[in-house]
Amino acid sequence: MPTKSPPPPLSHSDGIAQEESAPRKRGPKAKPIVEFPEASTSDWLDPPLFHEALSLHVQRHGETICHLHRSLAHQGDHIERSTLLQWAAGKKLPRTLASFAILNRIERRYRLPDGYFKSKLPNRSRAPSGHKRLKGISAAERRRIAWHLPDDFDARPAAERREILDWVQTVIISGATEYRRYQAAASRDRFAIRFPDLTGRRRQASDRREDNDDERLLDDVEREILDATVDAPPALAAEVADLIRFKMSTLTEIGFQRNGVWNEQTAFQKIEHLGLLFGALAASPHGKVCGRGVPVQSLSMAMLVFPAVWDWYIKWRETRRGCYTAWEINMLHLGLSLARSDTGWLRQNPALGERLVPIPGLISEEDISAALADWDGACDRFYRYGTARAKEVQRVAKVHRDPFEPIMVVLEAESPVGSYRLITDEIIRLMPDRRRYPRAAAESVRSFLMLRFGLHLGLRQKNLRELLICPRGTLPTSERQLTAQKRGELRWSARDGGWEVFIPSSAFKNAHSSFFRKMPFRLLLPDLGGLYQQIEAYVSVHRAALLNGAEDPGTFFVKTVKTTSRDAAYGQNTFYEAWRLIIQRYGIYNPYTGRGAIRGLLPHGPHNVRDVLATHILKLTGSYEQASYAIQDTPDTVAKHYGRFLPQDKAALAAQILNRVWEAA
């Protein structure tokens, strides 16, 4: 059977000719690019989610994501088409400054308000990344200040960028008060003697003096660093520990007498104050601290019976700070209590004098011999000196730290509480979506509740941070147990149908105040402003997200547990910093970003809320007694420390009553 021969192969030229002769298939003509496309309708139902809003407005203007990408590329904006597709599908969200710039282009293209798309993002409390004009600033510092910079920071002139950075560093980060500047400078030169066994802080790993065969090779700065990081020698630590036992024990030891008992907070404070005193004595006289240069091993509690030691210390503090303050008076009163007749700890322990050694210019051999021969006489001489010196210092003492200065704009408002409440509204406005950002949402709810609890309860920081939680349906802790723990509890009251705070009087710093009369503090929280809704969400969902599987300390407020820190319990410093961060992010109005609730506010801690409450009630009622009810204290304490009730406030309150006569006429 004959086979069909295959057709001859086409030459290269034949293929081209055949291809050219065949008609081309043409697709639809590309839609022309218009700078401002017209919308098909001017009425639409505004969706709450970002990806839904983006898709809606693309369709309203008769475009597709691909055509939008072509239009942006035609204008010189660089963004991947896949990124726009993922935004519209809800798979990704814009987070960088470059992405926010693209959103601004789309808003302008579709004639939408500035910030329209950004307001739809589920986590508006997150700072954008991508700042390129922050040279010379560490990565940690960049993360710290990114929230406070405008999105167009990199595009602004260099002079304006410097102006913004200076404002952020001065007002938000450090707090632009004279005392804050002094404190920031002073904290760089640490000098206190540490008592780690008494305070619970970690002991220094090693004494760096052992690593230097010849200490004379060290310069003055290195000497100061050595003195600033030294733990108390064992003998001094044992003496201070004995003092703490004497002042904190339930019953006084046989043969001793005392006047008053210290609680844990008072004892901790006295330890720190004694550490500063001994640290100043031990610091190098050639460094920035300009101490006395006393060898650490020569320090002893018995030194405190010599007036020359105290005189040097209070004058040193005046030189360092620039004025005498109530701090020096309080320290002198501490020394007087130790040397007081019959009940003074120093007076009842003459054996302490055996560790005394001469210190040039302060304590001589003759002074030591006279003190050992007549210890009561030495205590009497110091007591006379201390009493007279305290009166002299009190006459010239000044207020170095104005506690009202950071919140002055709030206190001057017609309604201080109403003004401060605006911060909680700002937190709610910027609260992220808990389904997409569970931890960020939990931190926002915690911030909201911190401020709301502070405004409703007026508690001191310790009582607020140590407040326990009893979930609904759980048996509350008994008053006896709370008294033993010296803590309060948030619990559900079935009788009143609401959340109540119950705190035994023993948990308060002023437990023996006439306000309590040995009765517990109990307050039913009001179901106002979404408070109960946020409490329920925090207890049931957000608190567990913050704990992240770590051990539960049982307190209502817990820290965000991370891999670097598994301790969820707040301490004094961490709770203060958490409150201060809330004020920095949500409280202080930033003219460059438009975020923040209150113009002129400065960073502060939780204690200032008590000033806000007391001043608010004083402005409304003029009653120091009613103001004291809000902060669990006495009218005298409010008048001295908390309420800012100026003459014009008093006159305005009286005028309201008198003006009613004319209004009725």
mmCIF file of C-alpha atoms in Angstrom, residues 14-246:
data_model
loop_
_atom_site.group_PDB
_atom_site.id
_atom_site.type_symbol
_atom_site.label_atom_id
_atom_site.label_comp_id
_atom_site.label_asym_id
_atom_site.label_seq_id
_atom_site.Cartn_x
_atom_site.Cartn_y
_atom_site.Cartn_z
ATOM 1 C CA ASP A 14 7.142 30.840 4.458
ATOM 2 C CA GLY A 15 6.085 30.697 8.127
ATOM 3 C CA ILE A 16 6.356 34.443 8.470
ATOM 4 C CA ALA A 17 4.384 35.033 5.306
ATOM 5 C CA GLN A 18 1.648 32.655 6.388
ATOM 6 C CA GLU A 19 1.484 34.254 9.838
ATOM 7 C CA GLU A 20 1.269 37.702 8.351
ATOM 8 C CA SER A 21 -1.487 36.685 5.992
ATOM 9 C CA ALA A 22 -3.665 35.314 8.857
ATOM 10 C CA PRO A 23 -5.956 37.912 10.505
ATOM 11 C CA ARG A 24 -4.904 39.017 14.046
ATOM 12 C CA LYS A 25 -7.218 38.548 16.991
ATOM 13 C CA ARG A 26 -7.593 41.840 18.829
ATOM 14 C CA GLY A 27 -8.787 42.084 22.484
ATOM 15 C CA PRO A 28 -11.030 44.769 23.864
ATOM 16 C CA LYS A 29 -9.607 48.221 23.664
ATOM 17 C CA ALA A 30 -7.868 49.316 26.898
ATOM 18 C CA LYS A 31 -9.912 51.735 28.947
ATOM 19 C CA PRO A 32 -8.390 55.191 28.829
ATOM 20 C CA ILE A 33 -6.792 56.502 31.982
ATOM 21 C CA VAL A 34 -8.655 59.428 33.510
ATOM 22 C CA GLU A 35 -7.218 61.422 36.384
ATOM 23 C CA PHE A 36 -10.556 61.812 38.186
ATOM 24 C CA PRO A 37 -13.123 59.217 37.011
ATOM 25 C CA GLU A 38 -16.795 59.997 37.513
ATOM 26 C CA ALA A 39 -18.784 57.931 40.023
ATOM 27 C CA SER A 40 -21.855 56.061 38.842
ATOM 28 C CA THR A 41 -23.783 57.152 41.934
ATOM 29 C CA SER A 42 -23.338 59.729 44.652
ATOM 30 C CA ASP A 43 -25.242 57.736 47.261
ATOM 31 C CA TRP A 44 -23.797 54.610 48.827
ATOM 32 C CA LEU A 45 -23.915 52.648 52.048
ATOM 33 C CA ASP A 46 -20.531 53.225 53.685
ATOM 34 C CA PRO A 47 -19.054 49.837 54.735
ATOM 35 C CA PRO A 48 -17.107 49.623 58.002
ATOM 36 C CA LEU A 49 -14.246 47.424 56.744
ATOM 37 C CA PHE A 50 -11.276 48.622 54.734
ATOM 38 C CA HIS A 51 -11.329 45.991 51.989
ATOM 39 C CA GLU A 52 -15.074 46.416 51.471
ATOM 40 C CA ALA A 53 -14.710 50.195 51.181
ATOM 41 C CA LEU A 54 -11.861 49.867 48.658
ATOM 42 C CA SER A 55 -13.812 47.435 46.461
ATOM 43 C CA LEU A 56 -16.949 49.559 46.674
ATOM 44 C CA HIS A 57 -15.333 52.778 45.457
ATOM 45 C CA VAL A 58 -13.396 51.034 42.703
ATOM 46 C CA GLN A 59 -16.707 49.635 41.383
ATOM 47 C CA ARG A 60 -18.550 52.958 41.909
ATOM 48 C CA HIS A 61 -16.119 54.621 39.564
ATOM 49 C CA GLY A 62 -16.447 51.916 36.918
ATOM 50 C CA GLU A 63 -12.939 50.543 37.400
ATOM 51 C CA THR A 64 -11.228 47.332 38.354
ATOM 52 C CA ILE A 65 -8.260 46.787 40.627
ATOM 53 C CA CYS A 66 -6.091 46.175 37.557
ATOM 54 C CA HIS A 67 -7.181 49.450 35.950
ATOM 55 C CA LEU A 68 -6.598 51.270 39.253
ATOM 56 C CA HIS A 69 -3.081 49.813 39.284
ATOM 57 C CA ARG A 70 -2.475 51.066 35.724
ATOM 58 C CA SER A 71 -3.713 54.517 36.689
ATOM 59 C CA LEU A 72 -1.447 54.723 39.726
ATOM 60 C CA ALA A 73 1.540 53.499 37.710
ATOM 61 C CA HIS A 74 0.761 56.096 35.026
ATOM 62 C CA GLN A 75 0.999 58.794 37.725
ATOM 63 C CA GLY A 76 4.362 57.453 38.882
ATOM 64 C CA ASP A 77 3.167 55.632 42.015
ATOM 65 C CA HIS A 78 4.931 52.326 42.537
ATOM 66 C CA ILE A 79 2.908 49.493 44.020
ATOM 67 C CA GLU A 80 2.505 45.846 43.061
ATOM 68 C CA ARG A 81 -0.806 44.894 41.488
ATOM 69 C CA SER A 82 -0.917 41.823 43.717
ATOM 70 C CA THR A 83 -0.782 44.097 46.767
ATOM 71 C CA LEU A 84 -3.885 45.990 45.637
ATOM 72 C CA LEU A 85 -5.659 42.708 44.906
ATOM 73 C CA GLN A 86 -4.848 41.385 48.389
ATOM 74 C CA TRP A 87 -6.041 44.636 49.960
ATOM 75 C CA ALA A 88 -9.351 44.372 48.133
ATOM 76 C CA ALA A 89 -9.697 40.705 49.124
ATOM 77 C CA GLY A 90 -9.057 41.460 52.802
ATOM 78 C CA LYS A 91 -5.929 39.274 52.921
ATOM 79 C CA LYS A 92 -3.471 42.072 53.669
ATOM 80 C CA LEU A 93 -3.591 45.554 55.152
ATOM 81 C CA PRO A 94 -1.475 48.653 54.520
ATOM 82 C CA ARG A 95 1.048 49.187 57.334
ATOM 83 C CA THR A 96 3.903 51.237 55.928
ATOM 84 C CA LEU A 97 4.165 54.936 55.168
ATOM 85 C CA ALA A 98 4.505 54.117 51.462
ATOM 86 C CA SER A 99 1.219 52.208 51.577
ATOM 87 C CA PHE A 100 -0.522 55.093 53.325
ATOM 88 C CA ALA A 101 0.750 57.420 50.594
ATOM 89 C CA ILE A 102 -0.917 55.148 48.003
ATOM 90 C CA LEU A 103 -4.169 55.330 49.967
ATOM 91 C CA ASN A 104 -3.962 59.122 49.847
ATOM 92 C CA ARG A 105 -3.574 58.977 46.034
ATOM 93 C CA ILE A 106 -6.650 56.745 45.746
ATOM 94 C CA GLU A 107 -8.647 59.056 48.026
ATOM 95 C CA ARG A 108 -7.736 62.048 45.879
ATOM 96 C CA ARG A 109 -8.533 60.119 42.687
ATOM 97 C CA TYR A 110 -12.014 59.192 43.925
ATOM 98 C CA ARG A 111 -12.590 62.564 45.657
ATOM 99 C CA LEU A 112 -12.852 60.984 49.116
ATOM 100 C CA PRO A 113 -12.011 62.793 52.381
ATOM 101 C CA ASP A 114 -8.394 62.691 53.552
ATOM 102 C CA GLY A 115 -7.812 59.721 55.824
ATOM 103 C CA TYR A 116 -11.000 57.947 54.681
ATOM 104 C CA PHE A 117 -9.374 54.569 54.038
ATOM 105 C CA LYS A 118 -7.041 54.839 57.033
ATOM 106 C CA SER A 119 -10.053 55.291 59.315
ATOM 107 C CA LYS A 120 -11.317 51.877 58.142
ATOM 108 C CA LEU A 121 -8.199 49.981 59.230
ATOM 109 C CA PRO A 122 -8.753 47.551 62.126
ATOM 110 C CA ASN A 123 -5.684 48.648 64.122
ATOM 111 C CA ARG A 124 -5.369 52.420 64.060
ATOM 112 C CA SER A 125 -3.395 52.381 67.301
ATOM 113 C CA ARG A 126 -0.435 50.800 65.540
ATOM 114 C CA ALA A 127 2.377 53.099 64.442
ATOM 115 C CA PRO A 128 3.308 52.873 60.739
ATOM 116 C CA SER A 129 6.758 51.683 59.749
ATOM 117 C CA GLY A 130 9.104 52.927 57.072
ATOM 118 C CA HIS A 131 10.458 56.237 58.362
ATOM 119 C CA LYS A 132 13.670 56.892 56.416
ATOM 120 C CA ARG A 133 14.615 60.333 57.769
ATOM 121 C CA LEU A 134 15.479 59.305 61.322
ATOM 122 C CA LYS A 135 19.221 58.989 61.003
ATOM 123 C CA GLY A 136 21.207 58.742 64.202
ATOM 124 C CA ILE A 137 18.262 57.331 66.150
ATOM 125 C CA SER A 138 18.373 53.747 67.382
ATOM 126 C CA ALA A 139 15.794 51.183 66.253
ATOM 127 C CA ALA A 140 14.272 51.052 69.739
ATOM 128 C CA GLU A 141 13.940 54.833 69.851
ATOM 129 C CA ARG A 142 12.397 54.826 66.381
ATOM 130 C CA ARG A 143 9.709 52.420 67.501
ATOM 131 C CA ARG A 144 9.116 54.612 70.524
ATOM 132 C CA ILE A 145 8.534 57.847 68.635
ATOM 133 C CA ALA A 146 7.009 56.508 65.376
ATOM 134 C CA TRP A 147 3.479 56.808 66.756
ATOM 135 C CA HIS A 148 3.987 60.516 67.397
ATOM 136 C CA LEU A 149 5.232 61.404 63.884
ATOM 137 C CA PRO A 150 2.968 62.448 60.984
ATOM 138 C CA ASP A 151 2.676 60.133 57.992
ATOM 139 C CA ASP A 152 4.326 62.705 55.714
ATOM 140 C CA PHE A 153 7.252 63.229 58.071
ATOM 141 C CA ASP A 154 9.854 62.109 55.518
ATOM 142 C CA ALA A 155 8.477 64.497 52.883
ATOM 143 C CA ARG A 156 8.704 67.583 55.091
ATOM 144 C CA PRO A 157 11.677 70.008 55.047
ATOM 145 C CA ALA A 158 14.629 69.231 57.308
ATOM 146 C CA ALA A 159 13.937 72.199 59.580
ATOM 147 C CA GLU A 160 10.348 71.091 60.088
ATOM 148 C CA ARG A 161 11.448 67.511 60.803
ATOM 149 C CA ARG A 162 13.830 68.779 63.487
ATOM 150 C CA GLU A 163 11.044 70.894 64.958
ATOM 151 C CA ILE A 164 8.715 67.868 65.162
ATOM 152 C CA LEU A 165 11.373 65.640 66.725
ATOM 153 C CA ASP A 166 12.260 68.293 69.304
ATOM 154 C CA TRP A 167 8.596 68.692 70.239
ATOM 155 C CA VAL A 168 8.069 64.947 70.579
ATOM 156 C CA GLN A 169 11.203 64.475 72.671
ATOM 157 C CA THR A 170 10.493 67.477 74.902
ATOM 158 C CA VAL A 171 6.737 67.313 75.417
ATOM 159 C CA ILE A 172 5.757 63.660 74.994
ATOM 160 C CA ILE A 173 8.800 61.558 75.818
ATOM 161 C CA SER A 174 10.433 63.514 78.652
ATOM 162 C CA GLY A 175 7.657 65.870 79.755
ATOM 163 C CA ALA A 176 8.544 69.545 79.552
ATOM 164 C CA THR A 177 8.613 70.460 83.239
ATOM 165 C CA GLU A 178 11.574 71.826 85.151
ATOM 166 C CA TYR A 179 11.508 68.949 87.599
ATOM 167 C CA ARG A 180 11.364 66.328 84.838
ATOM 168 C CA ARG A 181 14.451 67.880 83.226
ATOM 169 C CA TYR A 182 16.233 67.864 86.571
ATOM 170 C CA GLN A 183 15.167 64.274 87.222
ATOM 171 C CA ALA A 184 16.322 63.111 83.799
ATOM 172 C CA ALA A 185 19.740 64.686 84.327
ATOM 173 C CA ALA A 186 20.091 63.404 87.889
ATOM 174 C CA SER A 187 19.093 59.844 86.993
ATOM 175 C CA ARG A 188 22.109 59.542 84.702
ATOM 176 C CA ASP A 189 24.423 59.750 87.737
ATOM 177 C CA ARG A 190 23.315 57.030 90.125
ATOM 178 C CA PHE A 191 24.962 56.835 93.496
ATOM 179 C CA ALA A 192 22.672 55.070 95.983
ATOM 180 C CA ILE A 193 23.815 52.142 98.111
ATOM 181 C CA ARG A 194 21.672 49.089 97.403
ATOM 182 C CA PHE A 195 20.138 46.697 99.934
ATOM 183 C CA PRO A 196 19.138 43.778 97.668
ATOM 184 C CA ASP A 197 18.289 41.350 100.475
ATOM 185 C CA LEU A 198 15.785 43.825 101.923
ATOM 186 C CA THR A 199 14.251 45.215 98.729
ATOM 187 C CA GLY A 200 14.162 41.992 96.721
ATOM 188 C CA ARG A 201 16.234 43.470 93.910
ATOM 189 C CA ARG A 202 18.994 41.467 92.326
ATOM 190 C CA ARG A 203 22.425 41.684 93.887
ATOM 191 C CA GLN A 204 25.267 43.001 91.768
ATOM 192 C CA ALA A 205 26.989 40.146 89.938
ATOM 193 C CA SER A 206 30.425 41.176 91.092
ATOM 194 C CA ASP A 207 32.288 44.104 92.528
ATOM 195 C CA ARG A 208 34.243 45.591 89.656
ATOM 196 C CA ARG A 209 36.910 46.762 92.063
ATOM 197 C CA GLU A 210 38.198 43.182 92.179
ATOM 198 C CA ASP A 211 38.867 43.328 88.422
ATOM 199 C CA ASN A 212 41.291 46.249 88.794
ATOM 200 C CA ASP A 213 44.639 45.610 90.434
ATOM 201 C CA ASP A 214 45.336 49.321 90.714
ATOM 202 C CA GLU A 215 42.266 51.484 91.287
ATOM 203 C CA ARG A 216 44.360 54.565 90.635
ATOM 204 C CA LEU A 217 44.264 53.666 86.910
ATOM 205 C CA LEU A 218 40.521 54.453 86.810
ATOM 206 C CA ASP A 219 39.379 57.936 85.828
ATOM 207 C CA ASP A 220 36.839 59.902 87.831
ATOM 208 C CA VAL A 221 33.849 58.775 85.766
ATOM 209 C CA GLU A 222 34.745 55.101 86.178
ATOM 210 C CA ARG A 223 35.201 55.597 89.918
ATOM 211 C CA GLU A 224 31.737 57.129 90.083
ATOM 212 C CA ILE A 225 30.210 54.203 88.204
ATOM 213 C CA LEU A 226 31.804 51.815 90.684
ATOM 214 C CA ASP A 227 30.416 53.732 93.645
ATOM 215 C CA ALA A 228 26.995 54.006 92.022
ATOM 216 C CA THR A 229 26.530 50.264 91.601
ATOM 217 C CA VAL A 230 27.772 48.879 94.903
ATOM 218 C CA ASP A 231 25.702 46.824 97.313
ATOM 219 C CA ALA A 232 25.693 47.629 101.003
ATOM 220 C CA PRO A 233 28.468 45.867 102.941
ATOM 221 C CA PRO A 234 27.222 42.973 105.104
ATOM 222 C CA ALA A 235 27.621 44.855 108.393
ATOM 223 C CA LEU A 236 25.600 47.876 107.218
ATOM 224 C CA ALA A 237 22.979 45.647 105.603
ATOM 225 C CA ALA A 238 22.586 43.753 108.887
ATOM 226 C CA GLU A 239 22.090 46.993 110.820
ATOM 227 C CA VAL A 240 19.416 48.256 108.437
ATOM 228 C CA ALA A 241 17.719 44.844 108.509
ATOM 229 C CA ASP A 242 17.596 45.018 112.300
ATOM 230 C CA LEU A 243 16.007 48.470 112.086
ATOM 231 C CA ILE A 244 13.355 47.155 109.682
ATOM 232 C CA ARG A 245 12.564 44.227 111.984
ATOM 233 C CA PHE A 246 12.274 46.621 114.922
#
